[in-house]
Short mmCIF file of C-alpha atoms and ligand atoms in Angstrom, two decimals:
data_model
loop_
_atom_site.label_atom_id
_atom_site.label_comp_id
_atom_site.label_asym_id
_atom_site.label_seq_id
_atom_site.Cartn_x
_atom_site.Cartn_y
_atom_site.Cartn_z
CA UNK B 1 0.00 0.00 0.00
CA UNK B 2 1.36 3.39 -0.99
CA UNK B 3 1.28 6.38 1.31
CA UNK B 4 0.59 9.81 -0.01
CA UNK B 5 0.85 13.29 1.37
CA UNK B 6 -1.96 14.58 -0.76
CA UNK B 7 -1.90 18.27 -1.55
CA UNK B 8 -5.24 19.66 -0.52
CA UNK B 9 -6.15 20.73 -4.05
CA UNK B 10 -4.88 19.77 -7.45
CA UNK B 11 -6.58 21.95 -10.09
CA UNK B 12 -5.39 19.60 -12.85
CA UNK B 13 -6.85 16.45 -11.32
CA UNK B 14 -10.21 15.15 -12.50
CA UNK B 15 -10.77 13.20 -9.34
CA UNK B 16 -9.34 13.88 -5.90
CA UNK B 17 -11.74 11.89 -3.71
CA UNK B 18 -10.78 9.72 -0.78
CA UNK B 19 -12.63 6.89 -2.50
CA UNK B 20 -10.50 7.31 -5.62
CA UNK B 21 -7.27 7.19 -3.59
CA UNK B 22 -8.48 4.20 -1.57
CA UNK B 23 -9.34 2.29 -4.72
CA UNK B 24 -5.84 2.94 -6.02
CA UNK B 25 -4.48 1.52 -2.79
CA UNK B 26 -3.22 4.90 -1.58
CA UNK B 27 -3.30 5.60 2.13
CA UNK B 28 -4.06 9.31 2.44
CA UNK B 29 -3.23 11.50 5.46
CA UNK B 30 -7.00 11.73 6.06
CA UNK B 31 -7.31 7.92 6.23
CA UNK B 32 -4.37 7.74 8.62
CA UNK B 33 -5.93 10.37 10.86
CA UNK B 34 -9.25 8.53 10.84
CA UNK B 35 -7.48 5.27 11.76
CA UNK B 36 -5.83 7.04 14.66
CA UNK B 37 -9.06 8.62 15.90
CA UNK B 38 -11.09 5.43 15.55
CA UNK B 39 -8.29 3.12 16.74
CA UNK B 40 -8.64 1.08 13.56
CA UNK B 41 -6.05 -0.46 11.27
CA UNK B 42 -5.27 2.11 8.50
CA UNK B 43 -5.60 -0.61 5.88
CA UNK B 44 -9.08 -1.42 7.11
CA UNK B 45 -10.03 2.27 6.81
CA UNK B 46 -8.67 2.29 3.27
CA UNK B 47 -10.60 -0.84 2.25
CA UNK B 48 -13.85 0.39 3.84
CA UNK B 49 -13.56 3.72 1.98
CA UNK B 50 -12.77 1.88 -1.26
CA UNK B 51 -15.92 -0.24 -1.02
CA UNK B 52 -18.10 2.73 0.00
CA UNK B 53 -19.01 1.44 3.43
CA UNK B 54 -17.13 4.29 5.08
CA UNK B 55 -16.86 7.92 3.98
CA UNK B 56 -14.40 10.63 4.96
CA UNK B 57 -16.10 13.95 4.13
CA UNK B 58 -13.09 16.16 3.43
CA UNK B 59 -13.44 18.89 0.84
CA UNK B 60 -9.97 19.77 -0.43
CA UNK B 61 -10.63 23.47 0.34
CA UNK B 62 -11.57 22.95 4.00
CA UNK B 63 -8.23 23.79 5.61
CA UNK B 64 -9.29 23.69 9.26
CA UNK B 65 -10.75 20.18 9.02
CA UNK B 66 -9.72 17.39 11.37
CA UNK B 67 -10.75 14.37 9.25
CA UNK B 68 -13.34 11.96 10.61
CA UNK B 69 -15.24 9.00 9.21
CA UNK B 70 -18.83 7.86 8.95
CA UNK B 71 -19.45 4.13 8.51
CA UNK B 72 -20.31 0.80 10.04
CA UNK B 73 -16.80 0.14 11.38
CA UNK B 74 -16.50 3.57 12.96
CA UNK B 75 -17.99 4.98 16.14
CA UNK B 76 -21.61 6.13 15.67
CA UNK B 77 -21.51 9.82 14.79
CA UNK B 78 -23.84 12.72 15.49
CA UNK B 79 -24.66 15.76 13.41
CA UNK B 80 -25.84 19.13 14.63
CA UNK B 81 -27.84 21.51 12.44
CA UNK B 82 -27.25 25.22 12.63
CA UNK B 83 -28.05 28.10 10.25
CA UNK B 84 -30.16 31.20 10.24
CA UNK B 85 -33.69 31.53 8.95
CA UNK B 86 -35.33 34.48 7.15
CA UNK B 87 -36.76 35.58 10.50
CA UNK B 88 -34.02 34.97 13.03
CA UNK B 89 -30.34 34.79 13.96
CA UNK B 90 -27.15 36.47 12.78
CA UNK B 91 -23.71 35.44 11.46
CA UNK B 92 -22.21 35.79 14.95
CA UNK B 93 -24.93 33.63 16.50
CA UNK B 94 -24.40 30.92 13.91
CA UNK B 95 -20.64 30.82 14.53
CA UNK B 96 -21.44 30.63 18.24
CA UNK B 97 -23.75 27.66 17.55
CA UNK B 98 -20.87 25.99 15.68
CA UNK B 99 -18.63 26.47 18.73
CA UNK B 100 -21.35 25.11 21.03
CA UNK B 101 -21.86 22.15 18.68
CA UNK B 102 -18.17 21.28 18.54
CA UNK B 103 -17.83 21.80 22.29
CA UNK B 104 -20.66 19.38 23.03
CA UNK B 105 -19.33 16.71 20.71
CA UNK B 106 -20.97 17.16 17.29
CA UNK B 107 -19.01 15.11 14.76
CA UNK B 108 -20.34 17.10 11.80
CA UNK B 109 -22.37 20.29 11.49
CA UNK B 110 -24.88 21.18 8.80
CA UNK B 111 -25.31 24.82 7.91
CA UNK B 112 -28.95 25.08 6.87
CA UNK B 113 -29.05 28.86 6.51
CA UNK B 114 -31.92 30.26 4.51
CA UNK B 115 -31.74 33.88 5.66
CA UNK B 116 -29.52 36.86 4.93
CA UNK B 117 -25.74 36.81 4.31
CA UNK B 118 -25.73 33.08 3.46
CA UNK B 119 -22.29 33.16 1.80
CA UNK B 120 -20.60 35.13 4.55
CA UNK B 121 -22.17 32.93 7.21
CA UNK B 122 -20.99 29.75 5.48
CA UNK B 123 -17.49 31.08 4.89
CA UNK B 124 -17.17 32.06 8.55
CA UNK B 125 -18.44 28.64 9.63
CA UNK B 126 -16.06 26.71 7.33
CA UNK B 127 -13.08 28.83 8.38
CA UNK B 128 -13.79 28.10 12.04
CA UNK B 129 -14.84 24.44 11.77
CA UNK B 130 -12.60 21.47 12.53
CA UNK B 131 -15.58 19.18 11.84
CA UNK B 132 -16.98 18.52 8.34
CA UNK B 133 -19.60 21.03 7.22
CA UNK B 134 -22.67 19.90 5.32
CA UNK B 135 -25.22 21.98 3.43
CA UNK B 136 -28.39 21.66 1.37
CA UNK B 137 -27.47 23.71 -1.74
CA UNK B 138 -31.05 24.03 -2.99
CA UNK B 139 -31.75 26.43 -0.11
CA UNK B 140 -29.25 28.97 -1.40
CA UNK B 141 -30.40 28.44 -4.98
CA UNK B 142 -33.87 29.42 -3.82
CA UNK B 143 -32.52 32.62 -2.27
CA UNK B 144 -31.36 33.68 -5.76
CA UNK B 145 -34.89 33.66 -7.21
CA UNK B 146 -38.22 35.13 -6.14
CA UNK B 147 -40.21 31.92 -6.09
CA UNK B 148 -39.69 28.18 -6.37
CA UNK B 149 -41.05 27.98 -9.92
CA UNK B 150 -38.22 30.25 -11.13
CA UNK B 151 -35.49 27.81 -10.10
CA UNK B 152 -33.52 26.49 -13.08
CA UNK B 153 -31.50 23.27 -13.43
CA UNK B 154 -28.46 25.41 -14.34
CA UNK B 155 -28.92 27.55 -11.22
CA UNK B 156 -29.08 24.46 -9.03
CA UNK B 157 -25.91 22.94 -10.49
CA UNK B 158 -24.05 26.27 -10.33
CA UNK B 159 -24.95 26.58 -6.68
CA UNK B 160 -23.52 23.16 -5.94
CA UNK B 161 -20.30 24.11 -7.75
CA UNK B 162 -20.14 27.40 -5.82
CA UNK B 163 -20.48 25.66 -2.45
CA UNK B 164 -17.98 22.98 -3.48
CA UNK B 165 -15.44 25.74 -4.15
CA UNK B 166 -16.20 27.29 -0.77
CA UNK B 167 -15.16 24.08 0.98
CA UNK B 168 -18.43 22.34 1.91
CA UNK B 169 -17.56 18.74 2.86
CA UNK B 170 -20.88 17.09 2.16
CA UNK B 171 -24.11 18.16 0.49
CA UNK B 172 -27.63 16.92 0.74
CA UNK B 173 -28.79 16.32 -2.80
CA UNK B 174 -32.45 15.33 -3.11
CA UNK B 175 -31.95 13.55 -6.42
CA UNK B 176 -34.10 10.57 -5.44
CA UNK B 177 -37.44 12.40 -5.53
CA UNK B 178 -38.91 11.41 -8.90
CA UNK B 179 -41.98 12.85 -10.60
CA UNK B 180 -43.57 9.41 -10.61
CA UNK B 181 -43.22 9.16 -6.79
CA UNK B 182 -45.27 12.25 -6.02
CA UNK B 183 -48.76 10.72 -6.38
CA UNK B 184 -47.73 8.26 -3.65
CA UNK B 185 -47.65 11.16 -1.19
CA UNK B 186 -51.07 12.57 -1.96
CA UNK B 187 -53.00 10.83 0.81
CA UNK B 188 -50.36 10.98 3.49
CA UNK B 189 -51.29 12.48 6.86
CA UNK B 190 -48.37 14.94 6.69
CA UNK B 191 -47.55 15.05 2.96
CA UNK B 192 -43.95 16.01 2.22
CA UNK B 193 -42.01 17.36 5.23
CA UNK B 194 -38.50 17.65 3.82
CA UNK B 195 -37.80 21.25 2.80
CA UNK B 196 -35.81 20.08 -0.23
CA UNK B 197 -38.45 17.52 -1.14
CA UNK B 198 -41.21 20.12 -0.86
CA UNK B 199 -39.38 22.63 -3.06
CA UNK B 200 -38.67 20.04 -5.74
CA UNK B 201 -42.21 18.63 -5.70
CA UNK B 202 -43.64 22.09 -6.26
CA UNK B 203 -41.18 22.79 -9.11
CA UNK B 204 -41.76 19.42 -10.79
CA UNK B 205 -45.53 19.68 -10.71
CA UNK B 206 -45.48 23.29 -11.95
CA UNK B 207 -43.20 22.47 -14.89
CA UNK B 208 -44.45 18.87 -15.23
CA UNK B 209 -40.79 17.87 -15.51
CA UNK B 210 -38.47 15.36 -13.86
CA UNK B 211 -36.38 16.38 -10.85
CA UNK B 212 -33.45 18.46 -12.22
CA UNK B 213 -31.12 17.03 -9.58
CA UNK B 214 -31.87 13.56 -10.90
CA UNK B 215 -31.49 14.61 -14.51
CA UNK B 216 -28.24 16.49 -13.86
CA UNK B 217 -26.79 13.92 -11.46
CA UNK B 218 -23.77 13.17 -13.67
CA UNK B 219 -22.82 16.87 -13.75
CA UNK B 220 -23.13 16.99 -9.97
CA UNK B 221 -20.84 13.98 -9.68
CA UNK B 222 -18.21 15.74 -11.81
CA UNK B 223 -18.19 18.67 -9.37
CA UNK B 224 -17.96 16.36 -6.36
CA UNK B 225 -15.04 14.45 -7.93
CA UNK B 226 -13.00 17.61 -8.40
CA UNK B 227 -13.40 18.99 -4.87
CA UNK B 228 -14.04 15.79 -2.91
CA UNK B 229 -17.54 16.64 -1.81
CA UNK B 230 -19.38 13.67 -0.32
CA UNK B 231 -22.99 13.35 -1.35
CA UNK B 232 -25.63 12.85 1.28
CA UNK B 233 -28.49 11.50 -0.81
CA UNK B 234 -31.48 13.31 0.66
CA UNK B 235 -34.73 11.64 1.64
CA UNK B 236 -37.10 14.23 0.24
CA UNK B 237 -40.07 11.91 0.77
CA UNK B 238 -39.26 10.84 4.31
CA UNK B 239 -42.32 10.25 6.49
CA UNK B 240 -43.22 13.21 8.69
CA UNK B 241 -45.51 11.29 11.02
CA UNK B 242 -45.93 7.85 12.51
CA UNK B 243 -48.97 7.32 10.29
CA UNK B 244 -46.84 7.78 7.14
CA UNK B 245 -43.90 5.64 8.26
CA UNK B 246 -42.50 2.95 5.92
CA UNK B 247 -44.97 3.79 3.14
CA UNK B 248 -44.74 3.31 -0.62
CA UNK B 249 -43.39 6.83 -1.27
CA UNK B 250 -40.56 6.40 1.25
CA UNK B 251 -39.43 3.09 -0.20
CA UNK B 252 -39.85 4.15 -3.85
CA UNK B 253 -37.40 6.97 -3.19
CA UNK B 254 -35.06 4.61 -1.33
CA UNK B 255 -34.94 2.40 -4.42
CA UNK B 256 -33.80 5.37 -6.50
CA UNK B 257 -31.20 6.25 -3.86
CA UNK B 258 -29.77 2.75 -4.26
CA UNK B 259 -29.38 3.31 -8.03
CA UNK B 260 -27.79 6.74 -7.47
CA UNK B 261 -25.34 5.24 -4.98
CA UNK B 262 -24.02 2.90 -7.66
CA UNK B 263 -23.74 5.77 -10.14
CA UNK B 264 -21.76 7.85 -7.63
CA UNK B 265 -19.47 4.95 -6.77
CA UNK B 266 -18.79 4.39 -10.47
CA UNK B 267 -17.33 7.92 -10.46
CA UNK B 268 -15.46 7.42 -7.13
CA UNK B 269 -17.74 9.84 -5.30
CA UNK B 270 -18.40 9.14 -1.62
CA UNK B 271 -22.03 8.71 -0.62
CA UNK B 272 -24.21 8.35 2.44
CA UNK B 273 -27.98 7.92 2.52
CA UNK B 274 -30.38 10.05 4.54
CA UNK B 275 -33.25 8.35 6.32
CA UNK B 276 -36.47 8.90 8.19
CA UNK B 277 -37.95 10.90 10.07
CA UNK B 278 -40.79 9.46 12.10
CA UNK B 279 -40.82 5.66 12.58
CA UNK B 280 -42.40 3.60 15.37
CA UNK B 281 -40.15 1.35 17.45
CA UNK B 282 -41.27 -1.89 15.85
CA UNK B 283 -40.26 -0.71 12.34
CA UNK B 284 -36.80 0.64 13.15
CA UNK B 285 -34.71 -2.47 12.61
CA UNK B 286 -36.52 -3.27 9.35
CA UNK B 287 -35.84 0.26 8.06
CA UNK B 288 -32.09 -0.02 8.70
CA UNK B 289 -31.92 -3.48 7.12
CA UNK B 290 -33.82 -2.31 4.08
CA UNK B 291 -31.58 0.73 3.58
CA UNK B 292 -28.44 -1.37 3.92
CA UNK B 293 -29.68 -3.90 1.36
CA UNK B 294 -31.08 -1.37 -1.12
CA UNK B 295 -28.11 0.99 -0.92
CA UNK B 296 -25.37 -1.64 -0.84
CA UNK B 297 -24.22 -0.80 2.72
CA UNK B 298 -23.53 2.87 2.02
CA UNK B 299 -23.55 4.62 5.43
CA UNK B 300 -27.03 5.42 6.74
CA UNK B 301 -27.63 8.90 8.17
CA UNK B 302 -30.96 9.23 9.95
CA UNK B 303 -32.88 12.16 11.33
CA UNK B 304 -33.81 10.75 14.72
CA UNK B 305 -36.12 8.92 14.03
CA UNK B 306 -38.88 10.17 16.31
CA UNK B 307 -40.77 7.18 17.69
CA UNK B 308 -43.94 9.13 18.48
CA UNK B 309 -45.51 12.43 17.37
CA UNK B 310 -47.14 13.49 20.63
CA UNK B 311 -44.41 15.39 22.45
CA UNK B 312 -43.60 18.75 20.82
CA UNK B 313 -41.11 20.48 23.12
CA UNK B 314 -39.46 17.13 23.94
CA UNK B 315 -38.63 15.79 20.50
CA UNK B 316 -34.93 15.53 21.40
CA UNK B 317 -36.13 12.70 23.66
CA UNK B 318 -38.69 11.07 21.32
CA UNK B 319 -36.05 11.02 18.60
CA UNK B 320 -33.06 9.99 20.73
CA UNK B 321 -34.96 6.81 21.61
CA UNK B 322 -35.23 5.96 17.92
CA UNK B 323 -31.67 7.12 17.24
CA UNK B 324 -30.19 4.75 19.84
CA UNK B 325 -32.04 1.81 18.33
CA UNK B 326 -31.20 2.51 14.68
CA UNK B 327 -27.59 3.16 15.75
CA UNK B 328 -27.52 -0.26 17.38
CA UNK B 329 -28.85 -1.86 14.19
CA UNK B 330 -26.31 -0.20 11.89
CA UNK B 331 -27.02 3.50 11.29
CA UNK B 332 -23.68 5.30 11.01
CA UNK B 333 -24.65 8.89 11.74
CA UNK B 334 -27.53 10.37 13.74
CA UNK B 335 -28.82 13.81 12.88
CA UNK B 336 -29.76 15.43 16.15
CA UNK B 337 -33.17 16.87 16.94
CA UNK B 338 -33.56 19.69 19.46
CA UNK B 339 -36.43 20.38 21.87
CA UNK B 340 -37.54 23.12 19.43
CA UNK B 341 -38.19 20.65 16.57
CA UNK B 342 -41.51 21.46 14.87
CA UNK B 343 -41.76 24.64 16.97
CA UNK B 344 -39.04 27.13 16.04
CA UNK B 345 -35.38 27.84 15.27
CA UNK B 346 -33.18 26.37 18.03
CA UNK B 347 -31.02 28.67 20.14
CA UNK B 348 -27.64 27.74 21.66
CA UNK B 349 -29.27 26.10 24.71
CA UNK B 350 -31.51 23.97 22.46
CA UNK B 351 -28.44 22.95 20.45
CA UNK B 352 -26.74 21.79 23.65
CA UNK B 353 -29.76 19.79 24.81
CA UNK B 354 -30.16 18.14 21.44
CA UNK B 355 -26.47 17.23 21.32
CA UNK B 356 -26.42 15.73 24.80
CA UNK B 357 -29.47 13.60 23.96
CA UNK B 358 -27.75 12.39 20.79
CA UNK B 359 -24.39 11.70 22.40
CA UNK B 360 -26.24 9.45 24.82
CA UNK B 361 -28.02 7.74 21.91
CA UNK B 362 -24.79 7.26 19.92
CA UNK B 363 -22.89 5.97 22.94
CA UNK B 364 -25.70 3.55 23.82
CA UNK B 365 -25.56 2.30 20.22
CA UNK B 366 -21.75 1.91 20.38
CA UNK B 367 -22.14 -0.13 23.56
CA UNK B 368 -24.76 -2.36 21.96
CA UNK B 369 -22.49 -2.80 18.92
CA UNK B 370 -19.77 -4.15 21.21
CA UNK B 371 -17.35 -1.21 21.35
CA UNK B 372 -14.71 -1.98 23.99
CA UNK B 373 -13.87 1.73 24.18
CA UNK B 374 -17.47 2.64 24.98
CA UNK B 375 -17.73 -0.14 27.58
CA UNK B 376 -14.53 1.06 29.27
CA UNK B 377 -16.01 4.52 29.78
CA UNK B 378 -19.10 3.04 31.45
CA UNK B 379 -16.99 0.78 33.64
CA UNK B 380 -14.78 3.65 34.82
CA UNK B 381 -17.74 5.82 35.70
CA UNK B 382 -19.41 2.95 37.56
CA UNK B 383 -16.24 2.31 39.53
CA UNK B 384 -16.02 5.99 40.52
CA UNK B 385 -19.68 5.89 41.52
CA UNK B 386 -19.29 2.76 43.64
CA UNK B 387 -16.22 4.12 45.38
CA UNK B 388 -18.05 7.41 46.10
CA UNK B 389 -15.36 9.32 44.21
CA UNK B 390 -17.74 12.14 43.33
CA UNK B 391 -15.16 14.33 41.66
CA UNK B 392 -14.08 11.53 39.34
CA UNK B 393 -17.72 10.74 38.60
CA UNK B 394 -18.32 14.35 37.54
CA UNK B 395 -15.15 14.32 35.42
CA UNK B 396 -16.29 11.22 33.55
CA UNK B 397 -19.87 12.45 33.08
CA UNK B 398 -21.01 13.40 29.59
CA UNK B 399 -21.99 16.79 31.00
CA UNK B 400 -19.75 17.32 34.06
CA UNK B 401 -21.10 20.78 34.81
CA UNK B 402 -24.70 19.61 35.10
CA UNK B 403 -23.77 16.50 37.10
CA UNK B 404 -21.79 18.58 39.60
CA UNK B 405 -24.47 21.26 39.87
CA UNK B 406 -27.20 18.69 40.53
CA UNK B 407 -25.17 17.00 43.26
CA UNK B 408 -24.20 20.30 44.88
CA UNK B 409 -27.75 21.62 44.86
CA UNK B 410 -28.33 19.76 48.13
CA UNK B 411 -24.85 18.73 49.34
CA UNK B 412 -22.53 21.55 48.29
CA UNK B 413 -19.93 21.30 51.06
CA UNK B 414 -16.55 19.79 50.14
CA UNK B 415 -17.07 17.22 52.86
CA UNK B 416 -19.75 15.57 50.75
CA UNK B 417 -17.34 14.98 47.84
CA UNK B 418 -16.26 11.78 49.57
CA UNK B 419 -19.47 11.04 51.48
CA UNK B 420 -20.79 7.52 51.10
CA UNK B 421 -24.28 8.69 50.16
CA UNK B 422 -26.09 11.51 48.40
CA UNK B 423 -29.38 13.24 49.07
CA UNK B 424 -31.32 10.63 47.07
CA UNK B 425 -31.35 7.85 49.73
CA UNK B 426 -29.31 9.41 52.57
CA UNK B 427 -26.65 7.65 54.71
CA UNK B 428 -28.90 5.10 56.39
CA UNK B 429 -30.56 3.81 53.22
CA UNK B 430 -27.73 4.12 50.68
CA UNK B 431 -27.54 0.55 49.32
CA UNK B 432 -24.06 0.98 47.88
CA UNK B 433 -22.75 2.10 51.28
CA UNK B 434 -24.57 -0.75 53.04
CA UNK B 435 -23.18 -3.25 50.55
CA UNK B 436 -19.64 -2.03 51.05
CA UNK B 437 -20.08 -2.31 54.83
CA UNK B 438 -20.91 -6.01 54.75
CA UNK B 439 -18.52 -8.27 56.71
CA UNK B 440 -17.36 -10.35 53.79
CA UNK B 441 -14.93 -12.53 55.78
CA UNK B 442 -17.67 -13.57 58.23
CA UNK B 443 -20.06 -14.25 55.38
CA UNK B 444 -17.53 -16.38 53.51
CA UNK B 445 -16.83 -18.40 56.62
CA UNK B 446 -20.52 -18.90 57.38
CA UNK B 447 -21.27 -19.95 53.84
CA UNK B 448 -18.40 -22.43 53.66
CA UNK B 449 -19.15 -23.95 57.06
CA UNK B 450 -22.97 -23.79 56.56
CA UNK B 451 -23.18 -22.06 59.91
CA UNK B 452 -25.95 -19.58 59.29
CA UNK B 453 -29.52 -21.04 59.34
CA UNK B 454 -30.31 -19.72 55.86
CA UNK B 455 -27.15 -21.25 54.44
CA UNK B 456 -27.74 -24.56 56.23
CA UNK B 457 -31.12 -24.88 54.49
CA UNK B 458 -29.70 -23.92 51.10
CA UNK B 459 -30.12 -26.45 48.34
CA UNK B 460 -26.76 -25.42 46.91
CA UNK B 461 -24.03 -28.01 47.27
CA UNK B 462 -21.09 -27.26 49.57
CA UNK B 463 -18.68 -26.85 46.64
CA UNK B 464 -20.93 -24.39 44.88
CA UNK B 465 -21.29 -22.34 48.06
CA UNK B 466 -17.54 -22.29 48.54
CA UNK B 467 -17.11 -21.08 45.00
CA UNK B 468 -19.71 -18.33 45.48
CA UNK B 469 -18.06 -17.28 48.73
CA UNK B 470 -14.60 -17.05 47.20
S1 LIG X 501 -27.65 7.50 48.37
FE1 LIG X 501 -28.68 6.30 46.78
S2 LIG X 501 -28.45 7.50 44.93
FE2 LIG X 501 -27.00 8.33 46.41
S3 LIG X 501 -25.09 7.25 46.10
FE3 LIG X 501 -26.18 6.03 47.60
S4 LIG X 501 -27.31 4.53 46.34
FE4 LIG X 501 -26.69 6.13 44.96
#
């Protein structure tokens, strides 16, 4: 295997993607960094990227990037969405949301700006971001025209090229929404809920034409090849309610996404597949399996999914439940949902709450997938807890500040940082304290000699008791 110190941009090269290098057997600096971060063999990273089961979103123009990977063999990742809207937020606030997102562990950040100063906001975000930045280029294309019907295929492709030059690492391209799929949505409870899907549906029906992103997909691939933009194939027809989950429209689009994946791979372009949305618990595993089969194991990137519709204000929780389960079954990246979902544009506090919920979901999924690294973290925290090492427990907590503040709310004095109880059960009832206080030597002796009445009546054989006692 060759090693290469790839220059970040080669204007003469037709294809500079990580997938292209991996298929040529070249170990790039980005692959080596991913191997180091994931504690994987660099050759395994290279072979996973080559077969499309792992992606490294790394636009050649994104100088501040610390490369990371999304895929089955990697840790489950989380994405945070930021970006202004026509009615709220500023450039400074969006950069602050990026900082909050990185600080709370977002592995990638999507800039979904649809308001003013889109270019300046994106440039400031990319310049400051060490994580990959994703966008949905159709949003900016729409800002260049008065209404959806005025969008042109050329304008859409030019916008993708423009953002590729700016350094966007991955782009949501809703190329899987076909004209023939739209009648399948007509009787849904919540119709089309993806912004990109809704824009395209309106354009297609007005012009009675096929989706321009589908028709121009080869041109889009050429752009992605030259700048190493990973494509996140958008799920424009994802279900927006439990009632619409796993319906014909959703799976018709998924079928097209499988075809597009093969077309992208034929051009060495990295791909991941976006997924639902709103799915009840009993359909989660089936949805992951179906995506993996239909899209040839390209990484799955799901929004939640929310497992019920009834809790506006708490959708970071309804969706983190679904996220943990799909992560366990093979989803590679979880797009976070904040408490403001369905209600308004999240502020920095909402971003934090959404990220914490999703880090819990991703970690729970890593544990269920057998990650020794994840299990070690749990073990260390449990040990600190059992030894009443409160300071260590706070240090190891996902959110140390909140853990410390909650403990100190009732027992703030330093003395209580080694106390063998907290205010939950108190000293007399604390079961961990009572357990530690047991006279183990006396118990072992009683068990072995069958001295205690309870032990004497035990049906366990002497040898078994001795083994238990030791
Ligand atoms: S008092 Fe209860 S909650 Fe607190 S440390 Fe002991 S067992 Fe845990």
